[in-house]
């Protein structure tokens, strides 16, 4: 059994990006918008800043009061859309309840949408085109690629159908040639599907969801869950028992979560290049 | 075994639309663009015209020479986008090889995109929003609904992953609560999946692909294939043998194909209402 070392691959990806960015005549700039002062958001934004500065990106953190209204926030996004010096824009979720996250997300110029969450980028994904896509499923694809795990012709099973992970993951794995099954809360006999999986991606947010009897020998198990258990972080997969069956398994922490930040780094450079080539 | 009678349901849908449209103060208008003089296209456009006139829509067929260039075609589409009297725009495929179908498709205002093929409408579909979606998978959903076939919690298997059918079908069935598996040319042991299916949708274009040993007793079988066999039209499913196992089965012809035209009728009225409510 091999542990899919998200930390190691993240470091590799960041070093590659740092090398590429050093050669650029201009610095790609990332702007993160935050509304209010959510504690978890502060931590996530710090991680993104650290990543950006390591690679050599410019980084700007725009923090607005929780009572900013939707119209004013849209105006701020519009300013950033029109600012040629800004290459990537990201709105840290969650937003206060009086603001519609989908309206805000879709106000971002799709060429600067480094979270890959605009409708138009989702449509390009579904249509098999190249564009900016969500970081977590991109991170899973990169992790598989770095460990030379072939996808074409494999049976892939995804548990969870979120816009952020499950749905784009299904599209990416299908495009890469896997037969993809998408399971969720309404799936009956979940184990009937998970036992089919050569590649199992779990993105639900439920501690202990996947036990060893639900996984076939030699499966590749990717755990996207991030749950608090006591004072630690754990995934959706019972790591200690499933690791004995898996050929490859991603741990939590230091698995997919690391890759998500790395892929944001990849998307910023991609957005920069897309804007330069227009 | 019950035959899913696409012809009957189409007639019902068209009558409902005709009734609704008669009450409108304005007539919804559909424009079909054709480039060149493909024989099959002529037949399809005639079917669409017949449908439109029956419902009470205005219908305009714009036919351009096969040598029109992309820029001029884009200008024509732009005129239609800006014409308040035009509510639905459809470009009949195929286009000549010097024209990129994706560029043309995406030039259509998404609110007038009655074929549901723009990237942005595909993204809205993936994100679970309401918009204009491709007619064939819409027709399958309507057929299931009309026969009171519940989808939530069912195992749905789709064979084929096209932009027109397989991919949007997967998204729609998943949203409706099915566990969805998407199979395609790279799937090994196709029958392992098809045997799982409570609802099997086949959209490949390969005569005789699905035989009775690949279907479990009581499955709902939807055949989207349209193939020429001798001087007849047949689907991807061996109808005569599979019908003995299925609880419901759609025939070819007079199955899903009928629904596709009907759903174009539905989309024109939806587009009209979307534009009026802005």
XYZ file of C-alpha atoms in Angstrom:
556
model
C 0.000 0.000 0.000
C 1.272 3.407 -0.957
C 0.229 6.623 0.754
C -0.678 9.390 -1.680
C 1.458 12.100 -0.157
C -0.404 15.339 -0.864
C 2.153 17.365 1.055
C 5.055 16.099 -1.046
C 3.243 16.607 -4.364
C 2.046 20.031 -3.289
C 5.636 21.064 -2.576
C 6.683 19.753 -5.973
C 3.880 21.640 -7.739
C 4.639 24.861 -5.890
C 8.337 24.603 -6.747
C 7.501 24.065 -10.409
C 5.250 27.103 -10.374
C 7.841 29.203 -8.537
C 10.355 28.290 -11.228
C 7.941 29.232 -14.036
C 6.840 32.458 -12.399
C 10.418 33.621 -11.839
C 10.848 33.636 -15.622
C 7.792 35.835 -16.258
C 8.223 39.498 -17.150
C 5.164 40.352 -15.042
C 3.923 39.090 -11.716
C 0.544 37.279 -11.709
C -1.700 38.807 -9.067
C -4.318 37.024 -6.969
C -7.021 38.866 -5.062
C -8.984 37.137 -2.307
C -12.241 38.732 -1.209
C -13.546 38.072 2.266
C -16.803 39.306 3.747
C -16.974 39.305 7.529
C -14.476 37.621 9.796
C -15.170 33.879 9.808
C -12.395 32.186 11.764
C -11.979 29.225 9.403
C -11.906 31.638 6.453
C -9.053 33.536 8.072
C -7.054 30.305 8.297
C -7.797 29.303 4.696
C -6.889 32.743 3.398
C -3.606 32.637 5.287
C -2.782 29.321 3.613
C -3.566 30.811 0.212
C -1.436 33.849 0.934
C 1.474 31.685 2.011
C 1.158 29.650 -1.197
C 0.924 32.761 -3.365
C 3.928 34.475 -1.819
C 6.008 31.302 -2.012
C 5.331 30.969 -5.741
C 5.990 34.642 -6.335
C 2.486 35.884 -7.033
C 1.226 39.220 -5.909
C -1.432 38.744 -3.252
C -4.124 41.102 -2.062
C -6.662 40.356 0.647
C -9.780 42.533 0.425
C -11.803 42.244 3.607
C -15.279 43.794 3.740
C -17.613 44.264 6.672
C -20.268 41.584 7.082
C -22.965 44.177 6.392
C -21.767 45.087 2.884
C -24.674 44.722 0.474
C -24.718 42.595 -2.649
C -24.668 45.552 -5.033
C -21.581 47.076 -3.465
C -19.813 43.746 -3.495
C -20.687 43.327 -7.183
C -19.196 46.761 -7.864
C -15.965 45.726 -6.142
C -15.790 42.555 -8.243
C -16.440 44.564 -11.363
C -13.516 46.842 -10.535
C -11.268 43.797 -10.201
C -12.594 42.322 -13.452
C -11.584 45.506 -15.245
C -8.211 45.791 -13.544
C -5.606 44.462 -15.983
C -3.192 43.960 -13.080
C -5.503 41.460 -11.404
C -5.315 37.952 -12.893
C -7.138 35.803 -10.367
C -10.159 36.612 -8.193
C -11.483 34.372 -5.479
C -14.359 34.960 -3.068
C -13.817 33.114 0.186
C -16.923 31.227 1.263
C -19.096 31.366 3.288
C -20.730 34.715 2.573
C -23.263 36.290 4.963
C -26.793 35.024 4.346
C -28.040 38.293 2.804
C -25.678 37.761 -0.144
C -26.350 35.148 -2.850
C -23.071 33.261 -3.331
C -24.004 32.165 -6.859
C -24.631 35.739 -8.031
C -21.296 36.843 -6.575
C -19.417 33.866 -7.998
C -20.861 34.400 -11.456
C -19.964 38.074 -11.429
C -16.293 37.121 -11.634
C -14.829 37.263 -15.153
C -14.541 33.591 -16.108
C -10.930 34.156 -17.186
C -10.104 35.280 -13.623
C -12.279 32.641 -11.899
C -9.444 30.720 -10.234
C -11.884 28.712 -8.104
C -13.565 27.453 -11.291
C -17.013 28.040 -9.876
C -18.683 30.211 -12.510
C -21.469 28.597 -14.515
C -19.606 29.186 -17.739
C -16.477 27.380 -16.580
C -18.622 24.502 -15.315
C -20.197 24.335 -18.763
C -16.814 24.312 -20.464
C -15.873 21.451 -18.162
C -19.005 19.493 -19.061
C -18.358 20.172 -22.745
C -14.812 18.825 -22.495
C -13.093 22.164 -23.108
C -10.103 23.661 -21.377
C -10.820 26.371 -18.786
C -10.441 27.111 -15.068
C -11.900 24.290 -12.989
C -12.468 23.651 -9.258
C -9.245 23.079 -7.349
C -10.123 19.989 -5.334
C -11.027 17.646 -8.217
C -8.086 19.079 -10.170
C -5.926 18.165 -7.193
C -7.235 14.598 -7.221
C -6.480 14.259 -10.950
C -2.982 15.609 -10.391
C -2.386 13.257 -7.473
C -3.427 10.272 -9.634
C -1.202 11.513 -12.417
C 1.837 12.054 -10.187
C 1.589 8.484 -8.932
C 1.105 7.176 -12.503
C -2.291 5.734 -11.666
C -4.049 5.213 -14.985
C -7.695 6.207 -15.179
C -8.797 5.137 -18.658
C -10.957 2.019 -18.605
C -11.096 1.991 -14.803
C -14.229 1.889 -12.696
C -14.399 5.106 -10.710
C -16.951 5.653 -7.977
C -17.573 9.051 -6.438
C -19.490 9.436 -3.213
C -20.930 12.942 -2.989
C -22.382 15.178 -5.713
C -21.414 18.719 -4.701
C -20.690 21.502 -7.205
C -17.266 21.872 -5.591
C -16.101 18.259 -5.726
C -18.419 15.414 -6.708
C -19.876 16.787 -9.936
C -16.692 18.204 -11.493
C -14.803 15.101 -10.323
C -17.262 12.895 -12.223
C -16.826 14.926 -15.391
C -13.012 14.882 -15.145
C -12.771 11.155 -14.486
C -15.207 10.376 -17.289
C -13.265 12.556 -19.697
C -10.094 10.703 -18.664
C -11.789 7.465 -19.738
C -13.137 6.034 -16.487
C -16.582 4.539 -16.162
C -17.963 6.806 -13.463
C -20.686 6.181 -10.901
C -21.938 9.046 -8.754
C -23.372 8.038 -5.382
C -24.984 10.240 -2.756
C -27.358 10.303 0.174
C -30.169 8.668 -1.845
C -28.025 5.754 -3.022
C -29.265 2.432 -1.732
C -26.619 -0.179 -0.885
C -23.704 2.185 -1.179
C -21.305 -0.734 -0.771
C -22.616 -2.328 -3.975
C -21.076 0.624 -5.783
C -17.974 1.217 -3.682
C -17.046 -2.442 -4.146
C -17.014 -1.857 -7.918
C -14.458 0.909 -7.575
C -10.945 0.669 -8.908
C -10.766 4.334 -7.949
C -12.948 5.512 -5.072
C -13.325 9.220 -4.335
C -15.201 10.076 -1.156
C -16.371 13.648 -0.610
C -19.252 13.668 1.812
C -18.109 14.964 5.191
C -19.172 12.008 7.324
C -16.715 10.378 9.687
C -16.323 6.626 9.256
C -18.478 6.434 6.108
C -16.171 4.053 4.242
C -15.137 0.880 6.040
C -12.829 -1.841 4.786
C -15.662 -4.193 3.798
C -16.818 -1.552 1.305
C -13.569 -1.496 -0.667
C -12.159 -4.166 -2.952
C -8.583 -5.345 -2.694
C -6.198 -3.102 -4.533
C -8.532 -0.138 -4.931
C -7.221 3.424 -5.067
C -8.946 5.330 -2.266
C -9.098 9.129 -2.291
C -10.522 10.766 0.811
C -11.743 14.320 0.288
C -13.621 14.515 3.592
C -12.474 17.016 6.202
C -14.097 16.423 9.566
C -13.308 17.426 13.116
C -12.873 14.408 15.357
C -11.998 15.370 18.932
C -9.120 17.799 18.493
C -7.913 16.298 15.224
C -8.915 16.394 11.555
C -10.069 13.195 9.888
C -11.625 12.162 6.603
C -14.639 10.081 5.537
C -12.625 6.889 5.211
C -11.674 4.622 8.138
C -8.039 5.001 7.213
C -6.553 2.455 9.608
C -8.636 -0.429 8.289
C -9.050 0.590 4.639
C -5.307 1.133 4.156
C -4.806 -2.630 4.444
C -6.952 -3.213 1.372
C -6.076 -0.234 -0.789
C -3.228 -0.155 -3.298
C -3.039 3.626 -2.852
C -4.767 5.749 -0.244
C -4.796 9.466 0.504
C -4.573 10.418 4.164
C -6.395 13.198 5.991
C -4.701 15.523 6.759
C -1.796 15.814 4.258
C -3.708 14.349 1.329
C -6.163 16.055 -1.020
C -6.430 19.215 1.101
C -2.821 20.028 0.294
C -3.497 19.518 -3.391
C -6.418 21.958 -3.344
C -4.147 24.842 -2.373
C -1.536 23.742 -4.921
C -4.135 23.684 -7.698
C -5.195 27.220 -6.813
C -1.585 28.090 -7.528
C -1.829 26.288 -10.879
C -5.066 28.093 -11.737
C -3.587 31.527 -11.051
C -0.784 30.943 -13.558
C -3.252 29.462 -16.037
C -5.552 32.477 -15.674
C -2.570 34.788 -16.151
C -1.552 32.988 -19.338
C -5.110 32.942 -20.657
C -5.330 36.698 -20.214
C -1.967 37.333 -21.827
C -2.824 35.211 -24.848
C -5.991 37.055 -25.707
C -44.262 -4.653 -20.184
C -45.397 -1.184 -21.131
C -44.240 0.620 -24.255
C -43.188 4.207 -23.592
C -45.243 5.826 -26.313
C -43.255 8.871 -27.377
C -45.737 9.720 -30.092
C -48.661 9.843 -27.663
C -46.793 11.914 -25.090
C -45.453 14.238 -27.761
C -49.013 14.891 -28.956
C -50.076 15.570 -25.372
C -47.174 17.993 -24.809
C -47.826 19.827 -28.067
C -51.519 20.183 -27.243
C -50.669 21.591 -23.817
C -48.278 24.083 -25.395
C -50.822 25.036 -28.087
C -53.338 25.743 -25.336
C -50.850 27.903 -23.397
C -49.641 29.773 -26.455
C -53.183 30.614 -27.572
C -53.551 32.618 -24.339
C -50.424 34.697 -24.895
C -50.682 38.309 -26.042
C -47.623 37.823 -28.266
C -46.466 34.971 -30.444
C -43.155 33.273 -29.478
C -40.882 33.111 -32.501
C -38.379 30.408 -33.349
C -35.615 30.887 -35.906
C -33.774 27.895 -37.341
C -30.457 28.552 -39.068
C -29.227 26.136 -41.689
C -25.938 26.293 -43.556
C -25.813 24.322 -46.786
C -28.413 21.810 -47.875
C -27.866 18.587 -45.942
C -30.738 16.248 -46.751
C -31.237 14.951 -43.217
C -31.185 18.541 -41.954
C -33.979 19.443 -44.348
C -36.106 16.647 -42.892
C -35.366 17.625 -39.277
C -36.115 21.269 -39.966
C -39.417 20.335 -41.571
C -40.338 18.405 -38.411
C -39.468 21.406 -36.284
C -41.481 23.721 -38.493
C -44.491 21.437 -38.326
C -44.219 21.332 -34.537
C -43.835 25.109 -34.270
C -46.781 25.893 -36.518
C -48.988 23.363 -34.736
C -48.279 24.996 -31.367
C -48.797 28.470 -32.788
C -45.221 29.744 -32.772
C -43.843 31.971 -35.467
C -41.227 30.073 -37.447
C -38.458 31.352 -39.657
C -35.990 29.225 -41.564
C -32.782 31.072 -42.467
C -30.807 29.102 -45.016
C -27.275 30.194 -45.887
C -24.972 28.986 -48.608
C -22.427 26.376 -47.545
C -19.624 28.852 -48.255
C -20.746 31.498 -45.739
C -17.811 32.300 -43.469
C -17.821 32.099 -39.690
C -17.717 35.872 -39.183
C -20.755 36.478 -41.353
C -22.650 33.708 -39.614
C -21.764 35.227 -36.240
C -23.101 38.568 -37.454
C -26.387 36.920 -38.417
C -26.668 35.322 -34.995
C -25.898 38.622 -33.354
C -28.750 40.253 -35.257
C -31.107 37.567 -34.008
C -29.809 37.943 -30.435
C -30.665 41.637 -30.566
C -34.047 41.148 -32.219
C -36.684 41.373 -29.472
C -39.148 39.541 -31.707
C -36.946 36.436 -31.835
C -37.259 34.223 -28.751
C -35.562 31.007 -29.772
C -32.543 30.448 -32.018
C -31.337 27.077 -33.190
C -28.473 26.199 -35.509
C -29.135 22.965 -37.331
C -26.131 20.654 -37.243
C -23.957 19.652 -39.011
C -22.185 22.813 -40.139
C -19.618 22.824 -42.966
C -16.141 21.915 -41.750
C -14.745 25.464 -42.085
C -17.093 26.635 -39.318
C -16.481 25.770 -35.655
C -19.825 24.520 -34.290
C -18.891 25.390 -30.694
C -18.124 29.023 -31.546
C -21.419 29.335 -33.405
C -23.390 27.614 -30.661
C -21.893 29.800 -27.959
C -22.635 32.960 -29.899
C -26.347 32.399 -29.270
C -27.758 34.403 -26.351
C -28.192 31.769 -23.633
C -31.755 32.967 -23.042
C -32.574 32.117 -26.684
C -30.543 28.886 -26.763
C -33.475 26.495 -27.223
C -31.149 23.573 -27.983
C -29.473 24.088 -24.583
C -26.018 23.710 -26.072
C -24.227 26.859 -24.919
C -21.497 26.407 -22.340
C -23.288 28.661 -19.896
C -26.503 26.639 -19.997
C -24.490 23.432 -19.571
C -22.873 25.022 -16.506
C -26.243 26.017 -15.084
C -27.323 22.417 -15.578
C -24.259 21.087 -13.759
C -24.843 23.609 -10.966
C -28.439 22.471 -10.514
C -30.011 25.702 -11.753
C -32.965 26.217 -14.044
C -32.165 27.154 -17.649
C -32.549 25.884 -21.226
C -31.247 22.329 -21.512
C -30.749 19.826 -24.368
C -34.008 18.474 -25.747
C -33.281 14.758 -25.858
C -32.436 14.210 -22.170
C -35.295 16.579 -21.274
C -37.516 14.333 -23.360
C -36.360 11.248 -21.478
C -37.084 12.915 -18.130
C -40.535 13.932 -19.342
C -41.260 10.432 -20.619
C -40.317 8.956 -17.220
C -42.462 11.544 -15.507
C -45.493 10.985 -17.725
C -45.417 7.270 -16.946
C -44.948 7.969 -13.215
C -41.617 6.180 -13.143
C -39.837 7.377 -10.023
C -36.158 8.187 -10.320
C -35.052 9.027 -6.781
C -33.016 6.245 -5.186
C -32.934 4.247 -8.432
C -29.820 2.930 -10.141
C -29.555 4.653 -13.500
C -27.015 3.600 -16.092
C -26.277 5.685 -19.159
C -24.377 4.260 -22.102
C -22.800 7.091 -24.080
C -21.233 10.349 -22.911
C -22.066 12.903 -25.609
C -22.656 16.585 -24.930
C -26.069 16.225 -26.526
C -27.370 13.241 -24.555
C -25.147 11.230 -22.208
C -23.604 14.003 -20.143
C -26.714 16.156 -19.593
C -28.737 12.973 -19.003
C -26.345 11.980 -16.203
C -26.679 15.375 -14.556
C -30.484 15.358 -14.789
C -30.891 11.847 -13.425
C -28.442 12.532 -10.592
C -30.280 15.722 -9.680
C -33.524 13.732 -9.638
C -31.950 11.449 -7.021
C -30.711 8.495 -9.051
C -27.329 6.897 -8.528
C -25.894 7.389 -11.991
C -23.222 5.407 -13.825
C -21.878 6.694 -17.133
C -20.526 4.029 -19.474
C -18.851 4.496 -22.830
C -16.517 2.938 -25.355
C -13.764 2.466 -22.750
C -16.015 0.669 -20.261
C -14.913 -2.887 -19.623
C -17.664 -5.448 -19.016
C -20.486 -3.159 -20.029
C -23.006 -5.772 -18.898
C -21.750 -5.520 -15.308
C -23.124 -1.995 -15.313
C -26.213 -2.454 -17.455
C -27.298 -5.302 -15.178
C -27.253 -2.853 -12.253
C -29.696 -0.545 -13.999
C -33.207 0.064 -12.780
C -33.245 2.721 -15.507
C -31.050 2.140 -18.550
C -30.538 4.905 -21.095
C -28.663 3.919 -24.237
C -27.356 6.633 -26.538
C -24.505 5.286 -28.588
C -25.650 4.698 -32.160
C -24.722 1.032 -32.444
C -27.265 -1.497 -33.660
C -27.794 -4.472 -31.352
C -25.618 -3.088 -28.526
C -27.988 -4.066 -25.724
C -29.178 -7.660 -25.630
C -31.600 -9.268 -23.176
C -28.849 -10.865 -21.075
C -27.554 -7.351 -20.297
C -30.776 -6.153 -18.677
C -32.260 -7.195 -15.363
C -35.880 -8.196 -15.010
C -38.161 -5.225 -14.618
C -35.701 -2.583 -15.809
C -36.859 0.587 -17.542
C -35.089 0.699 -20.899
C -34.781 3.953 -22.851
C -33.335 3.678 -26.326
C -31.957 6.940 -27.710
C -30.120 5.329 -30.617
C -31.196 6.161 -34.139
C -29.629 3.846 -36.698
C -30.426 2.908 -40.262
C -30.994 -0.823 -40.612
C -31.885 -1.823 -44.158
C -34.647 0.591 -45.090
C -35.884 1.041 -41.532
C -34.841 2.980 -38.441
C -33.795 1.067 -35.353
C -32.244 1.830 -31.982
C -29.295 0.486 -29.961
C -31.441 -2.009 -28.049
C -32.511 -5.407 -29.398
C -36.128 -4.456 -28.850
C -37.741 -7.805 -29.588
C -35.763 -9.690 -26.953
C -35.254 -6.935 -24.356
C -38.977 -6.074 -24.262
C -39.637 -9.410 -22.570
C -37.496 -8.409 -19.616
C -38.214 -4.711 -19.303
C -41.013 -3.226 -17.241
C -41.045 -0.225 -19.582
C -39.274 0.186 -22.889
C -39.111 2.972 -25.448
C -39.333 1.886 -29.085
C -37.409 3.233 -32.057
C -39.023 4.908 -33.930
C -41.882 6.581 -31.982
C -39.984 6.762 -28.697
C -37.457 9.328 -27.540
C -37.071 10.915 -30.991
C -40.638 12.175 -30.768
C -39.941 13.629 -27.345
C -36.931 15.571 -28.617
C -39.108 17.625 -30.968
C -41.711 18.108 -28.250
C -39.080 19.396 -25.820
C -37.897 21.902 -28.391
C -41.468 23.174 -28.265
C -41.253 23.357 -24.465
C -37.933 25.211 -24.623
C -39.275 27.857 -27.018
C -42.061 28.766 -24.601
C -39.629 28.682 -21.680
C -37.222 30.977 -23.531
C -40.091 33.314 -24.363
C -41.147 33.475 -20.710
C -37.572 33.972 -19.512
C -37.208 36.952 -21.837
C -40.535 38.463 -20.818
C -39.741 38.170 -17.121
C -36.487 40.068 -17.314
